[in-house]
Amino acid sequence: MSAPRADLERSDTRWILSTEELANSPSRRDGIKAEDEKKKRRQTVSFIEECGKKLKLPKLPVVVAETYLNRFYGLNSFKAYDRFVTAQACLFLAAKVEEKPIKLERIVVECHLVRYESRKRPLDPGPTKNNPDYVAAKNAVLEAERVLLYSINYDFDILNLLPITHFESLLRKLKDSGVRDDQPFRQQCWNFIHDSHRTNLGLQFPPKKIASACVFLAFVMLRKLPTETDRLRRIFDILSISERSLNGICDQMAELYVEMKTRYQLVADLHQMGHVTPQVANRAKAASKAASKAASKAAASDAPSSSDALRPHKKVKATTTTTSSSSPCG
């Protein structure tokens, strides 16, 4: 286990890791490729999201759990610790920190159902809660929570380090400047902020910069960026993010969407605006073409052939069904 972040400063950059630390992460040192590390993080955040829905948790504890997960695997290897058990520990801890506690039994049982959904393997604690599999799973989560607490150095002061906190402040300022705060725009901002947790952006940039970039992405996605120079300048004054940081965040979000096979048009628009590298844009373009080709092929195979259209349909003789007086229900 890696040493915890000692003597953490009370600032919004205290969980920012250096470029060298990120490139030489514990997972990379354990032989996990960069692409695989990103995939594991993305999949595990999705697992937390699904478990949060199953547990009917509010959004905030789920986001906090995702933040704990990213911090943990910034300091520890995916190879050394079962990511799904760690994810459960993150949810268990986050729910307590945000004063929405959930019994460990529910965490273990519901998260087990999400993890093994395709195998239909429910985990029954048993009438006395001494099922060996259940006891082992519960103890694994408790041990993972102890390791998690040590790794994050018991740092529970997290609200100011969440992009969602700064997002609300940005929206208020934008509204005061004349930008309409409608539900579609707000929802897109939230979607981008939530997706940012599927990456390690929170270990690279302060939360306010991530929030600003996500608001910018919502402007681009909904094509709401004003063309007037003065209005555009006011928006960027409020977002207060350098071009370098904006490009860095946009490029990694674009890369995420290429991996998720979605938002290809957004990636193309960002590239045209100069916020995405040609490498990521070309991958998105190739993936988009492949998806369109596959969709066209599927549509063609589903369409009736000309011979089928001309073939006369057979007449089906109508039959009368007689209902028996003795039904199965008695």
Coordinates of C-alpha atoms in Angstrom, one line a residue:
M1 CA 0.0 0.0 0.0
S2 CA 1.3 3.4 -0.9
A3 CA 1.9 6.0 1.8
P4 CA -1.0 8.5 2.3
R5 CA -0.8 12.1 1.3
A6 CA 0.9 13.5 4.3
D7 CA 0.5 17.1 5.6
L8 CA -2.2 17.9 3.1
E9 CA -2.7 21.7 2.7
R10 CA -6.2 23.0 3.0
S11 CA -6.4 24.2 -0.6
D12 CA -8.2 23.1 -3.7
T13 CA -5.0 21.9 -5.2
R14 CA -3.9 19.5 -2.4
W15 CA -5.0 16.4 -4.4
I16 CA -3.3 17.5 -7.6
L17 CA -0.6 15.0 -8.7
S18 CA 2.4 15.9 -10.8
T19 CA 2.7 14.9 -14.4
E20 CA 5.5 12.5 -13.4
E21 CA 3.3 10.9 -10.6
L22 CA 0.4 10.4 -13.1
A23 CA 2.6 8.9 -15.8
N24 CA 4.4 6.7 -13.3
S25 CA 1.3 5.7 -11.3
P26 CA 1.2 2.6 -9.0
S27 CA -0.8 0.8 -11.7
R28 CA 1.7 1.6 -14.4
R29 CA 4.5 0.4 -12.2
D30 CA 2.6 -2.8 -11.7
G31 CA 2.6 -3.4 -15.5
I32 CA -0.9 -2.1 -16.3
K33 CA -1.0 -0.2 -19.6
A34 CA -2.2 3.4 -19.6
E35 CA -5.2 2.5 -21.8
D36 CA -6.2 -0.4 -19.4
E37 CA -5.8 1.9 -16.4
K38 CA -8.2 4.4 -17.9
K39 CA -10.6 1.6 -18.8
K40 CA -10.6 0.2 -15.3
R41 CA -11.3 3.6 -13.8
R42 CA -14.1 4.3 -16.3
Q43 CA -15.7 0.9 -15.6
T44 CA -15.4 1.2 -11.8
V45 CA -17.0 4.7 -11.8
S46 CA -19.9 3.3 -13.8
F47 CA -20.2 0.5 -11.3
I48 CA -20.4 3.1 -8.4
E49 CA -23.1 4.9 -10.4
E50 CA -25.2 1.8 -10.9
C51 CA -24.8 0.8 -7.3
G52 CA -25.8 4.3 -6.2
K53 CA -29.0 3.9 -8.2
K54 CA -29.7 0.5 -6.8
L55 CA -29.2 1.9 -3.2
K56 CA -31.3 5.0 -4.0
L57 CA -28.5 7.3 -2.9
P58 CA -28.7 11.0 -3.7
K59 CA -26.2 12.3 -6.3
L60 CA -23.8 13.9 -3.8
P61 CA -22.7 10.8 -1.9
V62 CA -22.2 9.0 -5.3
V63 CA -20.0 11.8 -6.6
V64 CA -18.0 11.8 -3.3
A65 CA -17.6 8.0 -3.6
E66 CA -16.3 8.5 -7.2
T67 CA -13.8 11.1 -5.9
Y68 CA -12.6 8.8 -3.2
L69 CA -12.1 6.1 -5.8
N70 CA -10.0 8.3 -8.1
R71 CA -7.9 9.5 -5.2
F72 CA -7.3 6.0 -3.9
Y73 CA -6.1 4.7 -7.3
G74 CA -4.0 7.8 -7.8
L75 CA -2.0 6.4 -4.9
N76 CA -2.6 2.6 -5.2
S77 CA -2.5 0.0 -8.0
F78 CA -5.6 -1.5 -9.6
K79 CA -3.6 -4.7 -9.6
A80 CA -3.1 -4.7 -5.8
Y81 CA -6.7 -3.9 -4.7
D82 CA -10.0 -5.4 -6.0
R83 CA -11.6 -2.3 -7.6
F84 CA -15.2 -3.5 -7.0
V85 CA -14.6 -4.1 -3.3
T86 CA -12.8 -0.7 -3.1
A87 CA -15.8 0.9 -4.9
Q88 CA -18.2 -0.5 -2.2
A89 CA -15.9 0.9 0.5
C90 CA -16.0 4.3 -1.2
L91 CA -19.8 4.2 -1.3
F92 CA -20.0 3.0 2.3
L93 CA -17.7 5.8 3.5
A94 CA -19.2 8.6 1.3
A95 CA -22.7 7.8 2.5
K96 CA -21.6 8.2 6.1
V97 CA -19.6 11.4 5.4
E98 CA -22.6 13.0 3.6
E99 CA -24.9 11.9 6.4
K100 CA -26.8 9.5 4.3
P101 CA -25.6 6.3 6.0
I102 CA -26.5 2.9 4.6
K103 CA -26.2 -0.4 6.4
L104 CA -23.2 -2.4 5.3
E105 CA -25.5 -5.4 4.6
R106 CA -27.4 -3.4 1.9
I107 CA -24.1 -2.2 0.4
V108 CA -22.8 -5.7 0.1
V109 CA -26.0 -7.4 -1.1
E110 CA -27.0 -4.7 -3.6
C111 CA -23.5 -4.1 -5.0
H112 CA -23.1 -7.9 -5.4
L113 CA -26.3 -7.9 -7.6
V114 CA -24.9 -5.2 -9.8
R115 CA -21.5 -6.8 -10.1
Y116 CA -22.9 -10.3 -11.0
E117 CA -26.1 -9.2 -12.7
S118 CA -25.5 -11.3 -15.8
R119 CA -24.8 -14.4 -13.7
K120 CA -27.9 -14.0 -11.6
R121 CA -26.0 -14.7 -8.4
P122 CA -27.8 -13.1 -5.4
L123 CA -25.9 -13.0 -2.1
D124 CA -28.1 -14.2 0.7
P125 CA -26.8 -13.3 4.2
G126 CA -28.9 -16.1 5.6
P127 CA -31.4 -16.0 8.5
T128 CA -28.6 -15.4 11.0
K129 CA -26.4 -13.5 8.6
N130 CA -23.7 -16.1 8.9
N131 CA -23.5 -17.2 5.3
P132 CA -19.7 -17.7 4.8
D133 CA -19.8 -15.9 1.4
Y134 CA -21.7 -12.9 2.9
V135 CA -19.4 -12.7 5.9
A136 CA -16.3 -12.8 3.7
A137 CA -17.8 -10.1 1.4
K138 CA -18.7 -7.9 4.4
N139 CA -15.3 -8.2 6.0
A140 CA -13.6 -7.5 2.6
V141 CA -15.4 -4.1 2.4
L142 CA -14.6 -3.2 6.0
E143 CA -10.9 -4.0 5.3
A144 CA -11.0 -2.0 2.1
E145 CA -12.5 1.0 4.0
R146 CA -9.6 0.9 6.5
V147 CA -7.1 1.0 3.6
L148 CA -9.1 3.8 1.9
L149 CA -9.1 5.9 5.1
Y150 CA -5.4 5.5 5.4
S151 CA -4.7 6.3 1.8
I152 CA -6.8 9.5 1.8
N153 CA -5.3 10.5 5.2
Y154 CA -8.8 10.8 6.7
D155 CA -9.4 13.9 4.5
F156 CA -13.2 14.4 4.6
D157 CA -13.2 18.1 3.7
I158 CA -14.3 17.4 0.2
L159 CA -17.2 19.7 -0.8
N160 CA -15.0 22.6 -2.0
L161 CA -12.9 20.1 -4.0
L162 CA -15.9 19.0 -6.1
P163 CA -16.5 20.6 -9.5
I164 CA -20.3 20.5 -8.8
T165 CA -19.9 22.9 -6.0
H166 CA -18.2 25.5 -8.2
F167 CA -20.6 24.8 -11.0
E168 CA -23.5 26.3 -9.1
S169 CA -21.5 29.5 -8.5
L170 CA -20.6 29.7 -12.1
L171 CA -24.3 29.3 -13.2
R172 CA -25.3 32.2 -10.9
K173 CA -22.7 34.5 -12.3
L174 CA -23.6 33.5 -15.9
K175 CA -27.3 34.1 -15.2
D176 CA -26.5 37.6 -13.8
S177 CA -24.6 38.3 -17.0
G178 CA -27.7 37.5 -19.1
V179 CA -27.1 33.8 -19.9
R180 CA -30.4 31.9 -19.7
D181 CA -30.2 29.1 -17.1
D182 CA -32.6 26.6 -18.6
Q183 CA -33.0 23.0 -17.6
P184 CA -31.3 21.5 -20.8
F185 CA -28.2 23.6 -20.3
R186 CA -28.0 22.8 -16.6
Q187 CA -28.5 19.1 -17.3
Q188 CA -25.8 19.1 -19.9
C189 CA -23.4 20.8 -17.5
W190 CA -24.1 18.2 -14.9
N191 CA -23.7 15.4 -17.4
F192 CA -20.2 16.6 -18.3
I193 CA -19.2 17.2 -14.7
H194 CA -20.3 13.6 -13.8
D195 CA -18.5 12.2 -16.8
S196 CA -15.3 14.0 -15.7
H197 CA -15.2 11.6 -12.7
R198 CA -14.7 8.7 -15.2
T199 CA -11.2 10.2 -15.8
N200 CA -8.4 11.3 -13.4
L201 CA -9.0 15.0 -14.3
G202 CA -9.6 15.6 -10.6
L203 CA -6.0 14.7 -9.9
Q204 CA -4.7 17.1 -12.6
F205 CA -6.8 20.3 -12.3
P206 CA -8.5 22.3 -9.6
P207 CA -12.2 21.7 -9.4
K208 CA -13.2 25.2 -10.5
K209 CA -11.3 24.7 -13.8
I210 CA -13.0 21.4 -14.4
A211 CA -16.4 23.0 -13.7
S212 CA -15.6 25.9 -16.1
A213 CA -14.5 23.5 -18.8
C214 CA -17.7 21.4 -18.4
V215 CA -19.8 24.6 -18.6
F216 CA -18.0 25.4 -21.8
L217 CA -18.6 21.9 -23.2
A218 CA -22.3 22.4 -22.5
F219 CA -22.2 25.7 -24.5
V220 CA -20.6 23.9 -27.4
M221 CA -22.9 20.9 -27.2
L222 CA -26.0 23.0 -27.3
R223 CA -24.5 25.5 -29.7
K224 CA -25.2 28.3 -27.3
L225 CA -21.9 30.1 -27.5
P226 CA -22.7 33.7 -28.5
T227 CA -21.1 35.1 -31.7
E228 CA -20.9 38.7 -30.3
T229 CA -17.4 39.4 -29.1
D230 CA -18.5 41.3 -26.0
R231 CA -20.9 38.6 -24.8
L232 CA -18.3 35.9 -25.5
R233 CA -15.7 37.8 -23.5
R234 CA -18.0 38.2 -20.5
I235 CA -18.6 34.4 -20.5
F236 CA -14.9 33.6 -20.6
D237 CA -14.2 36.2 -17.9
I238 CA -16.7 34.3 -15.7
L239 CA -15.3 30.9 -16.6
S240 CA -11.8 32.2 -15.8
I241 CA -9.8 29.4 -17.3
S242 CA -6.7 29.5 -19.4
E243 CA -6.6 28.2 -22.9
R244 CA -4.1 25.6 -21.9
S245 CA -6.2 24.2 -19.1
L246 CA -9.4 24.4 -21.3
N247 CA -7.7 22.5 -24.1
G248 CA -6.2 19.9 -21.8
I249 CA -9.6 19.1 -20.2
C250 CA -11.5 19.2 -23.5
D251 CA -9.0 16.8 -25.1
Q252 CA -9.3 14.3 -22.3
M253 CA -13.1 14.5 -22.2
A254 CA -13.1 14.0 -26.0
E255 CA -10.8 11.0 -25.6
L256 CA -13.3 9.6 -23.0
Y257 CA -16.2 9.9 -25.4
V258 CA -14.3 8.2 -28.2
E259 CA -13.7 5.3 -25.8
M260 CA -17.4 5.4 -24.8
K261 CA -18.4 5.5 -28.5
T262 CA -20.5 8.6 -28.1
R263 CA -20.6 12.4 -28.8
Y264 CA -18.6 12.2 -32.0
Q265 CA -20.1 15.5 -33.3
L266 CA -19.0 17.3 -30.1
V267 CA -15.5 16.0 -30.6
A268 CA -15.5 17.2 -34.2
D269 CA -16.8 20.7 -33.1
L270 CA -14.2 21.0 -30.4
H271 CA -11.4 20.0 -32.9
Q272 CA -12.6 22.6 -35.4
M273 CA -12.4 25.2 -32.5
G274 CA -8.9 24.1 -31.7
H275 CA -9.6 22.5 -28.3
V276 CA -8.9 18.8 -29.3
T277 CA -5.7 17.3 -30.7
P278 CA -5.7 15.9 -34.2
Q279 CA -5.0 12.4 -32.8
V280 CA -8.2 12.3 -30.7
A281 CA -10.2 14.0 -33.5
N282 CA -9.0 11.4 -36.1
R283 CA -9.9 8.5 -33.7
A284 CA -13.4 10.0 -33.3
K285 CA -13.8 10.4 -37.0
A286 CA -12.8 6.8 -37.7
A287 CA -15.1 5.5 -35.0
S288 CA -18.0 7.6 -36.2
K289 CA -17.6 6.3 -39.8
A290 CA -17.4 2.7 -38.5
A291 CA -20.6 3.2 -36.4
S292 CA -22.4 4.7 -39.4
K293 CA -21.3 1.9 -41.6
A294 CA -22.5 -0.7 -39.1
A295 CA -25.8 1.0 -38.7
S296 CA -26.4 1.1 -42.5
K297 CA -25.5 -2.5 -42.8
A298 CA -27.9 -3.4 -40.0
A299 CA -30.7 -1.4 -41.6
A300 CA -30.1 -3.0 -44.9
S301 CA -30.3 -6.5 -43.5
D302 CA -33.6 -5.7 -41.7
A303 CA -35.2 -4.2 -44.8
P304 CA -37.4 -6.6 -46.9
S305 CA -36.1 -7.7 -50.3
S306 CA -37.9 -6.8 -53.5
S307 CA -38.9 -10.4 -54.0
D308 CA -40.4 -10.5 -50.5
A309 CA -42.4 -7.4 -51.2
L310 CA -43.8 -8.9 -54.4
R311 CA -44.6 -12.3 -52.9
P312 CA -48.3 -12.7 -52.2
H313 CA -49.2 -13.2 -48.6
K314 CA -51.0 -16.5 -47.6
K315 CA -54.5 -16.1 -46.3
V316 CA -54.8 -17.4 -42.7
K317 CA -58.0 -19.2 -42.0
A318 CA -59.7 -17.7 -39.0
T319 CA -60.3 -20.1 -36.0
T320 CA -62.7 -19.8 -33.2
T321 CA -61.4 -20.4 -29.7
T322 CA -63.8 -22.0 -27.2
T323 CA -63.2 -21.2 -23.6
S324 CA -63.4 -24.1 -21.2
S325 CA -65.7 -23.8 -18.2
S326 CA -63.1 -25.4 -16.0
S327 CA -60.3 -22.8 -15.9
P328 CA -56.9 -23.4 -14.2
C329 CA -57.9 -20.9 -11.5
G330 CA -60.9 -23.0 -10.6

